[in-house]
Amino acid sequence: QFEAKGYVLMSTALTKLDNHREAVRLLLKACGIQKQIKSKAGLRSTLVNLANSYSKLHEFDKALDALNESKQYAVAGDNQWFYYYINAGIIQKNKKNYALAKIQFDSCLAISHRHKMVDAEVTAITDLAELFATMKQPDEAVGYFKEAIKMARANHLPLEETEALTGLMNCYESTGDYKNAFDCQNRLKVISD
């Protein structure tokens, strides 16, 4: 088990360095060990990480396969389903299956709200906003970004606020609203400072 955990930790570091190919290699090793020792929780988590790394490599079919395999180790009603759905939503968005992506992100939002996972809820709202921005629906995107920012500020979540602000700024820039984009940029500087 410790060997598998070591591989997972090393893969996390490699992911931060954008070395997703090597992260995949280590995560596959960890999966093999966890299958041998029948570690359902470890395997579920590792498969979700594997799906994330495959997504970063734009290998979406492999990412979906890893996510689907992780479902067999999940517990009904568990808050860990959030990670399944967030990854599935990102994959579907990247595959341009926007209707499916929205369903996945809506599921993330419901799970995070039910389990009082405020940071995850802000992430789900931000991902919904980014989906609407991708679909060229700026009014909906702006509304979701503002909701995410408000919730992040109220709960002192600067990383989540930064992600939502960046998305909102990009959305404003895409519609030519440079005044509001500049305001977002100023707020990002304040958070950074």
Coordinates of C-alpha atoms in Angstrom, one line a residue:
Q1 CA 0.0 0.0 0.0
F2 CA 2.8 2.4 0.8
E3 CA 4.4 1.8 -2.6
A4 CA 1.1 2.7 -4.3
K5 CA 0.7 5.8 -2.2
G6 CA 4.3 6.8 -3.1
Y7 CA 3.5 6.5 -6.8
V8 CA 0.4 8.6 -6.4
L9 CA 2.3 11.3 -4.5
M10 CA 5.0 11.3 -7.2
S11 CA 2.4 11.6 -9.9
T12 CA 0.9 14.6 -8.1
A13 CA 4.2 16.3 -8.2
L14 CA 4.7 15.4 -11.9
T15 CA 1.3 16.8 -12.7
K16 CA 2.2 20.1 -11.2
L17 CA 5.3 20.1 -13.5
D18 CA 3.1 19.3 -16.5
N19 CA 4.7 15.9 -16.9
H20 CA 1.4 14.1 -17.4
R21 CA 2.8 11.2 -19.4
E22 CA 5.1 10.2 -16.5
A23 CA 2.2 10.8 -14.0
V24 CA 0.1 8.3 -16.1
R25 CA 2.9 5.7 -15.9
L26 CA 3.1 6.0 -12.1
L27 CA -0.7 6.0 -11.6
L28 CA -1.0 2.8 -13.7
K29 CA 1.6 1.2 -11.4
A30 CA -0.3 2.4 -8.4
C31 CA -3.6 0.9 -9.8
G32 CA -1.9 -2.4 -10.4
I33 CA -0.8 -2.6 -6.7
Q34 CA -4.1 -1.4 -5.4
K35 CA -5.9 -4.1 -7.4
Q36 CA -3.6 -6.8 -6.0
I37 CA -4.3 -5.6 -2.4
K38 CA -8.0 -4.9 -3.1
S39 CA -7.8 -1.3 -1.9
K40 CA -11.2 0.0 -3.2
A41 CA -10.9 3.5 -1.8
G42 CA -7.3 3.9 -3.0
L43 CA -8.1 2.5 -6.4
R44 CA -11.1 4.8 -6.9
S45 CA -9.1 7.9 -6.0
T46 CA -6.1 6.8 -8.2
L47 CA -8.4 6.1 -11.2
V48 CA -9.9 9.6 -10.9
N49 CA -6.3 11.1 -10.8
L50 CA -5.5 8.9 -13.9
A51 CA -8.5 10.3 -15.7
N52 CA -7.4 13.8 -14.9
S53 CA -3.9 13.1 -16.3
Y54 CA -5.3 11.5 -19.4
S55 CA -7.5 14.6 -19.9
K56 CA -4.4 16.9 -19.7
L57 CA -2.9 14.8 -22.5
H58 CA -6.2 15.1 -24.5
E59 CA -6.7 11.4 -24.4
F60 CA -10.3 11.7 -23.5
D61 CA -11.5 8.2 -24.3
K62 CA -8.9 6.8 -21.9
A63 CA -9.9 9.4 -19.3
L64 CA -13.5 8.3 -19.6
D65 CA -12.5 4.6 -19.3
A66 CA -10.6 5.4 -16.1
L67 CA -13.6 7.3 -14.7
N68 CA -16.0 4.6 -15.6
E69 CA -13.8 2.0 -13.9
S70 CA -13.6 4.2 -10.8
K71 CA -17.4 4.0 -10.5
Q72 CA -17.3 0.3 -9.6
Y73 CA -15.3 1.2 -6.4
A74 CA -17.5 4.2 -5.4
V75 CA -20.0 4.2 -2.5
A76 CA -23.5 5.5 -3.2
G77 CA -24.1 8.9 -1.8
D78 CA -20.4 9.5 -1.0
N79 CA -19.1 13.0 -1.5
Q80 CA -16.3 11.5 -3.7
W81 CA -18.7 11.4 -6.6
F82 CA -18.0 15.1 -6.9
Y83 CA -14.5 14.3 -8.3
Y84 CA -16.0 11.8 -10.7
Y85 CA -18.5 14.3 -12.1
I86 CA -16.1 17.2 -12.2
N87 CA -13.7 15.2 -14.3
A88 CA -16.4 13.8 -16.5
G89 CA -17.7 17.3 -17.1
I90 CA -14.3 18.6 -18.1
I91 CA -13.8 15.7 -20.4
Q92 CA -17.2 16.2 -22.1
K93 CA -16.6 19.9 -22.4
N94 CA -13.3 19.2 -24.1
K95 CA -15.0 16.7 -26.4
K96 CA -17.5 19.5 -27.2
N97 CA -20.4 17.4 -25.7
Y98 CA -21.8 20.5 -24.0
A99 CA -25.1 19.1 -23.0
L100 CA -23.4 16.1 -21.2
A101 CA -20.9 18.5 -19.6
K102 CA -23.7 20.6 -18.2
I103 CA -25.3 17.5 -16.7
Q104 CA -22.0 16.5 -15.1
F105 CA -21.4 20.0 -13.7
D106 CA -24.9 20.2 -12.4
S107 CA -24.3 16.9 -10.6
C108 CA -21.1 18.4 -9.1
L109 CA -23.1 21.3 -7.8
A110 CA -25.7 19.2 -6.2
I111 CA -23.2 16.9 -4.5
S112 CA -21.0 19.7 -3.2
H113 CA -24.1 21.6 -1.9
R114 CA -25.5 18.5 -0.2
H115 CA -22.2 17.7 1.5
K116 CA -21.5 21.3 2.4
M117 CA -18.2 21.3 0.4
V118 CA -18.2 25.1 -0.2
D119 CA -14.9 25.1 -2.1
A120 CA -16.1 22.4 -4.4
E121 CA -19.4 24.2 -4.9
V122 CA -17.5 27.3 -6.0
T123 CA -15.5 25.2 -8.4
A124 CA -18.6 23.6 -9.8
I125 CA -20.2 27.0 -10.3
T126 CA -17.0 28.3 -12.0
D127 CA -16.9 25.3 -14.3
L128 CA -20.5 25.9 -15.3
A129 CA -19.6 29.5 -16.0
E130 CA -16.6 28.4 -18.2
L131 CA -18.9 26.0 -20.0
F132 CA -21.3 28.8 -20.9
A133 CA -18.4 31.0 -22.0
T134 CA -17.2 28.2 -24.2
M135 CA -20.7 27.9 -25.7
K136 CA -20.6 31.7 -26.4
Q137 CA -23.3 32.5 -23.9
P138 CA -21.6 35.4 -22.1
D139 CA -24.7 36.5 -20.1
E140 CA -25.1 33.2 -18.4
A141 CA -21.4 32.9 -17.9
V142 CA -21.1 36.3 -16.2
G143 CA -24.0 35.4 -13.9
Y144 CA -22.3 32.1 -12.8
F145 CA -18.9 33.8 -12.5
K146 CA -20.3 36.5 -10.2
E147 CA -22.1 33.9 -8.1
A148 CA -18.8 32.0 -7.7
I149 CA -16.9 35.1 -6.8
K150 CA -19.5 36.2 -4.2
M151 CA -19.5 32.7 -2.6
A152 CA -15.6 32.5 -2.6
R153 CA -15.3 36.0 -1.0
A154 CA -17.9 35.2 1.7
N155 CA -16.1 32.0 2.6
H156 CA -12.5 33.3 2.3
L157 CA -11.5 31.1 -0.6
P158 CA -8.9 33.2 -2.5
L159 CA -7.8 30.5 -4.9
E160 CA -11.4 29.8 -6.0
E161 CA -12.1 33.5 -6.2
T162 CA -9.0 33.9 -8.4
E163 CA -10.2 31.2 -10.8
A164 CA -13.7 32.8 -11.1
L165 CA -12.3 36.3 -11.5
T166 CA -9.9 35.1 -14.3
G167 CA -12.8 33.5 -16.1
L168 CA -15.0 36.6 -15.6
M169 CA -12.2 38.9 -16.9
N170 CA -11.8 36.7 -20.0
C171 CA -15.5 36.7 -20.5
Y172 CA -15.6 40.5 -20.3
E173 CA -12.7 40.8 -22.7
S174 CA -14.4 38.6 -25.2
T175 CA -17.4 40.8 -25.3
G176 CA -15.4 44.1 -25.4
D177 CA -16.3 45.2 -21.9
Y178 CA -12.8 46.4 -21.0
K179 CA -13.8 48.5 -18.1
N180 CA -15.2 45.5 -16.2
A181 CA -12.3 43.4 -17.4
F182 CA -9.9 46.0 -15.9
D183 CA -11.8 46.0 -12.6
C184 CA -11.4 42.2 -12.5
Q185 CA -7.7 42.5 -13.2
N186 CA -7.4 45.0 -10.3
R187 CA -9.2 42.6 -7.9
L188 CA -6.8 39.8 -9.0
K189 CA -3.9 42.0 -8.2
V190 CA -5.3 42.8 -4.7
I191 CA -5.7 39.0 -4.0
S192 CA -2.2 38.3 -5.3
D193 CA -0.7 41.0 -3.1

